[in-house]
Short mmCIF file of C-alpha atoms in Angstrom, two decimals:
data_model
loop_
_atom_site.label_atom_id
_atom_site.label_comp_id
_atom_site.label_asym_id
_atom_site.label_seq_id
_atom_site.Cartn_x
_atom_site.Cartn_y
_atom_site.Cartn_z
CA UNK G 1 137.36 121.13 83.03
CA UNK G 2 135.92 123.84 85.54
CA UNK G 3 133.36 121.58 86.74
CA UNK G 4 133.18 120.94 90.75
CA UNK G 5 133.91 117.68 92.63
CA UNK G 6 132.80 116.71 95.80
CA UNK G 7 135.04 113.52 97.42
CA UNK G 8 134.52 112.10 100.95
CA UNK G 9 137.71 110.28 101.88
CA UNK G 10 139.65 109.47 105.24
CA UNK G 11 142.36 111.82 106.55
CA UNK G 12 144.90 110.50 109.14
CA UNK G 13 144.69 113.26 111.97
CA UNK G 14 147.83 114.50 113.73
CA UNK G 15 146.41 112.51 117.27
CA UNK G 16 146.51 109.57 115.27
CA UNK G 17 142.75 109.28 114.18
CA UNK G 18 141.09 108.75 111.14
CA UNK G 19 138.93 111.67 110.43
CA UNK G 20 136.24 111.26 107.53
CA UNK G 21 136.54 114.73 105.42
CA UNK G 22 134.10 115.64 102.60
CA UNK G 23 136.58 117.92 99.95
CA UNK G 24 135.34 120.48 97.35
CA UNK G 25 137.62 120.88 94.51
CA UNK G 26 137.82 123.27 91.42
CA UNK G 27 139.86 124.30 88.98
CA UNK G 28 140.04 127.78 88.11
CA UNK G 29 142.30 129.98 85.43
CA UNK G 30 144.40 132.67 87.72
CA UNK G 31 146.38 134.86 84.95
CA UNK G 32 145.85 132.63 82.10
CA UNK G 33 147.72 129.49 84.61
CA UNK G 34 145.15 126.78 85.56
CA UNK G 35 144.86 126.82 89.74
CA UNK G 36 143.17 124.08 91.91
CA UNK G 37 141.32 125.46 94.87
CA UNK G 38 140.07 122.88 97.53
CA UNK G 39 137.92 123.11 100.57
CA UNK G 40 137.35 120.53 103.33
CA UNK G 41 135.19 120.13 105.97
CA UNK G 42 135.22 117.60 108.96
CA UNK G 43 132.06 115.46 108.62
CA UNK G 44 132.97 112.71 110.99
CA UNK G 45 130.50 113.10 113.31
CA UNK G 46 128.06 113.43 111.23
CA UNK G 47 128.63 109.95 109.62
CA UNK G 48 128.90 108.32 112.76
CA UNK G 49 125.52 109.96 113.44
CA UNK G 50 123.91 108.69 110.04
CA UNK G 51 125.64 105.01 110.58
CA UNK G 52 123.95 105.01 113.91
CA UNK G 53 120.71 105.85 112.81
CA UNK G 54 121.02 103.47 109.63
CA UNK G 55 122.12 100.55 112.19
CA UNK G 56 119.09 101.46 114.41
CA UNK G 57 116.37 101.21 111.19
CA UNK G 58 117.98 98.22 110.38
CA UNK G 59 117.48 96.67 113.55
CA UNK G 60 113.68 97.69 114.05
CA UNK G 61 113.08 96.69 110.43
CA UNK G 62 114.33 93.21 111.31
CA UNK G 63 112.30 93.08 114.47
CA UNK G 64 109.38 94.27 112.78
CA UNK G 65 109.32 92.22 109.76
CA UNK G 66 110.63 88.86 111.39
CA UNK G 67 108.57 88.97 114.60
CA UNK G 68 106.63 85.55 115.73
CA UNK G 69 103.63 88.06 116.26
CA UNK G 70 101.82 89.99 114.18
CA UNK G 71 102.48 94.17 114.12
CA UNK G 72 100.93 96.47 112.49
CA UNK G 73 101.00 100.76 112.52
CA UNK G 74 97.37 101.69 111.97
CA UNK G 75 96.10 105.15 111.39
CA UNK G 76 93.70 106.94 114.03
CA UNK G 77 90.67 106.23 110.99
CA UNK G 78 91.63 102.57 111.12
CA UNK G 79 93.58 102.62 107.78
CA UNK G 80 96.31 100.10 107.87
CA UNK G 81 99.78 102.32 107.33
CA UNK G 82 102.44 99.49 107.85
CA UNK G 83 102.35 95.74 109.00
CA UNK G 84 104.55 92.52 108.49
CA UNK G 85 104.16 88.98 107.10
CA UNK G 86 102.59 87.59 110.04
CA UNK G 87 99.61 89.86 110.15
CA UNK G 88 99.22 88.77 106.69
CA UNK G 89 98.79 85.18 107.52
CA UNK G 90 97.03 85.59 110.67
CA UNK G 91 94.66 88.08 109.60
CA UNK G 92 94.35 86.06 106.04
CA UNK G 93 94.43 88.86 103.88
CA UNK G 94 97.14 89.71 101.29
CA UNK G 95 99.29 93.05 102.03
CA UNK G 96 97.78 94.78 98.62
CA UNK G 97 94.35 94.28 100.86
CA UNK G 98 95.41 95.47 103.94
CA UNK G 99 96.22 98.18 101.94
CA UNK G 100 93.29 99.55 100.95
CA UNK G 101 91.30 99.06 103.80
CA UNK G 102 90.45 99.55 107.71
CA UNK G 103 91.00 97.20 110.85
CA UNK G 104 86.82 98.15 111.16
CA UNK G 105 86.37 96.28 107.48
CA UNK G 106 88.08 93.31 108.83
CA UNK G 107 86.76 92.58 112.12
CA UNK G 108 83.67 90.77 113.46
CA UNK G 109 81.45 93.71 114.30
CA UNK G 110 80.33 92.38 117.32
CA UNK G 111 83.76 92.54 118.15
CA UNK G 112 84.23 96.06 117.17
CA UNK G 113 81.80 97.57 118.73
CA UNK G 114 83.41 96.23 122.16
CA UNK G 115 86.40 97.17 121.18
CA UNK G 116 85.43 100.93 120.74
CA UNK G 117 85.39 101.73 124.10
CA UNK G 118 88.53 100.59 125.30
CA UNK G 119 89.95 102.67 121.52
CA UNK G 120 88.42 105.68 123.43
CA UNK G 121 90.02 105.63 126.42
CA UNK G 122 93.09 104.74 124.76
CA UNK G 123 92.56 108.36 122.68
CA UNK G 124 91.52 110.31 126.13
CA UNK G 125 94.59 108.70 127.79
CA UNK G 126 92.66 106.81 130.74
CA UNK G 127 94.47 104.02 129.58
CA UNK G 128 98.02 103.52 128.03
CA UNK G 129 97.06 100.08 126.01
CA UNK G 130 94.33 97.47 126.25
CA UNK G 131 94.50 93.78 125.36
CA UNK G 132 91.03 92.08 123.97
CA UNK G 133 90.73 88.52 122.20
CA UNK G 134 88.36 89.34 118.80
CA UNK G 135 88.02 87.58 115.61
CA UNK G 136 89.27 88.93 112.10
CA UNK G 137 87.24 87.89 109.12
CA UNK G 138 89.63 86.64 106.77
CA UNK G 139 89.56 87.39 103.09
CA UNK G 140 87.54 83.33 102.72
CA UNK G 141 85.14 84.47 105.27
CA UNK G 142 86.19 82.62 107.94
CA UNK G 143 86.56 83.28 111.22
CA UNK G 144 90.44 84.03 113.21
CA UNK G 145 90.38 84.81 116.60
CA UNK G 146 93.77 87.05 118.43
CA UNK G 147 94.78 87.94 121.26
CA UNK G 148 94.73 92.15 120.48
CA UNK G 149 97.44 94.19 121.93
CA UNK G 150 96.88 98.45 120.93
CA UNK G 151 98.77 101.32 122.40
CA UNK G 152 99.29 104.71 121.26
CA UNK G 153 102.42 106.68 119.53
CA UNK G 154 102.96 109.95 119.95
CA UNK G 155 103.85 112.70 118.11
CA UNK G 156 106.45 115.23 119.15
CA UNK G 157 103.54 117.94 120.23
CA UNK G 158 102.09 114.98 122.35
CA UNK G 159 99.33 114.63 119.69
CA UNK G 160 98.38 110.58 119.16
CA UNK G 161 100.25 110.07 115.61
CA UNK G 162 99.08 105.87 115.18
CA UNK G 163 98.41 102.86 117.17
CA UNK G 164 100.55 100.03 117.32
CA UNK G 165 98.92 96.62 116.76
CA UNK G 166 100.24 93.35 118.43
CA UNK G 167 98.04 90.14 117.13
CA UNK G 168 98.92 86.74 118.17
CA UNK G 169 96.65 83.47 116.87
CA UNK G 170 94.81 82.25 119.47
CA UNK G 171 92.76 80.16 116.90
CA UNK G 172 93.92 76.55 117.94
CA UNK G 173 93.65 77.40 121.81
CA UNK G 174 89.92 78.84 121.07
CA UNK G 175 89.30 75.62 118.91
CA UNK G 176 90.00 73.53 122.20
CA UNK G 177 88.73 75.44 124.36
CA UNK G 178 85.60 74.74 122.20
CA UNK G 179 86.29 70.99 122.42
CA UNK G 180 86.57 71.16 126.22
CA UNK G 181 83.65 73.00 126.45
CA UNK G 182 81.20 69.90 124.03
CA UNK G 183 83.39 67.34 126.15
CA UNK G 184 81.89 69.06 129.43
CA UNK G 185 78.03 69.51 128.25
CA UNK G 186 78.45 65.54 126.91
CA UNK G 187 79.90 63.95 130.27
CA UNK G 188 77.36 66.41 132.09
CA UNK G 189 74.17 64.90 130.03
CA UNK G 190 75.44 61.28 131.00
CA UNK G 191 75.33 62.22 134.42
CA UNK G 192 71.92 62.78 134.23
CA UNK G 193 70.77 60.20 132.26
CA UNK G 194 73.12 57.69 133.97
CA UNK G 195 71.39 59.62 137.51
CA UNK G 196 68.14 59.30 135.90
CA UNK G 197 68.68 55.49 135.00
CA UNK G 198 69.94 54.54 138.64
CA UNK G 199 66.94 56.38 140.15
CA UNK G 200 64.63 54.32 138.28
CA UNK G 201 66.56 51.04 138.96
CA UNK G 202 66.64 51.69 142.48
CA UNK G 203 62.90 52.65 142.52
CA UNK G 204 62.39 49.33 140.62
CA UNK G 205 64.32 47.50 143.16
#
């Protein structure tokens, strides 16, 4: 019909390998007879290339989305670009609201305004990453504190691109750490009243 096809198919090679070939074929009128003119074109390598770099997203996107931790790629203005399930539970806010805001809306902002200095650094290069434990405020209002992990990606000029976020909940170990902490001040006021007691019975006696 005069119209062009494109085919990619497998050619055995004369060494005995399978070569992957992408074909052109037409069919043109030569002297009133209809004539089929093909072209080919090795594109083996370049398959291999693209199965490689489809294997490799694959694998990241696995890692990414099915990590214990949370992860998150977050713009240099804080805007949220990419993150996975688990930042969604720990942070407690659905992806359509991560969405449309910044890690500064979300965060305690005593915690921010810590955590601004060590961001700076991280921008002037003094430091490669920084780990800080900070509370998100979750989409309820209440509290969730993480263990922070940020570091820098670069571009291909060497220009900072995004930061990559690694949260883990710390909630539970904060929450007994609390407990540990009331536990201490209790045993340490029955001390002194117990100290307080035996002084007096001992004066007494």
């Amino acid at each position: 019909q005069g119209r062009e096809v494109v085919i990619e198919h497998e050619m055995l090679h004369k060494d005995g390998s399978w070569r992957i070939v992408e074909a052109h074929g037409r069919t043109v009128t030569n002297g009133g007879r209809p004539t089929r003119i093909t072209a080919a074109r090795d594109i083996t390598e370049r398959k291999r290339a693209e199965q490689a770099l489809w294997e490799s997203e694959r694998r990241f996107k696995g890692t990414f989305e099915n990590a214990a931790v949370g992860m998150a790629h977050v713009a240099l203005d804080g805007r949220f670009i990419r993150f996975n399930r688990r930042f969604c539970e720990i942070t407690g806010h659905a992806a359509e609201d991560l969405s449309r805001t910044t890690c500064r809306q979300i965060t305690r902002p005593e915690d921010w305004r810590v955590e601004q200095g060590q961001f700076q650094q991280l921008l002037d290069g003094r430091i490669d990453h920084y780990s800080i434990e900070k509370q998100y405020v979750r989409s309820d209002g209440r509290l969730a504190w993480v263990n922070l992990t940020r570091s820098l990606q670069w571009d291909e000029a060497g220009r900072p691109e995004y930061t990559i976020v690694v949260t883990q909940d710390i909630s539970r170990r904060k929450a007994l750490e609390d407990d540990l902490r009331r536990l201490n001040e209790q045993l340490e006021e029955q001390v002194i009243t117990r100290t307080e007691q035996l002084t007096t019975t001992v004066g007494q006696l």
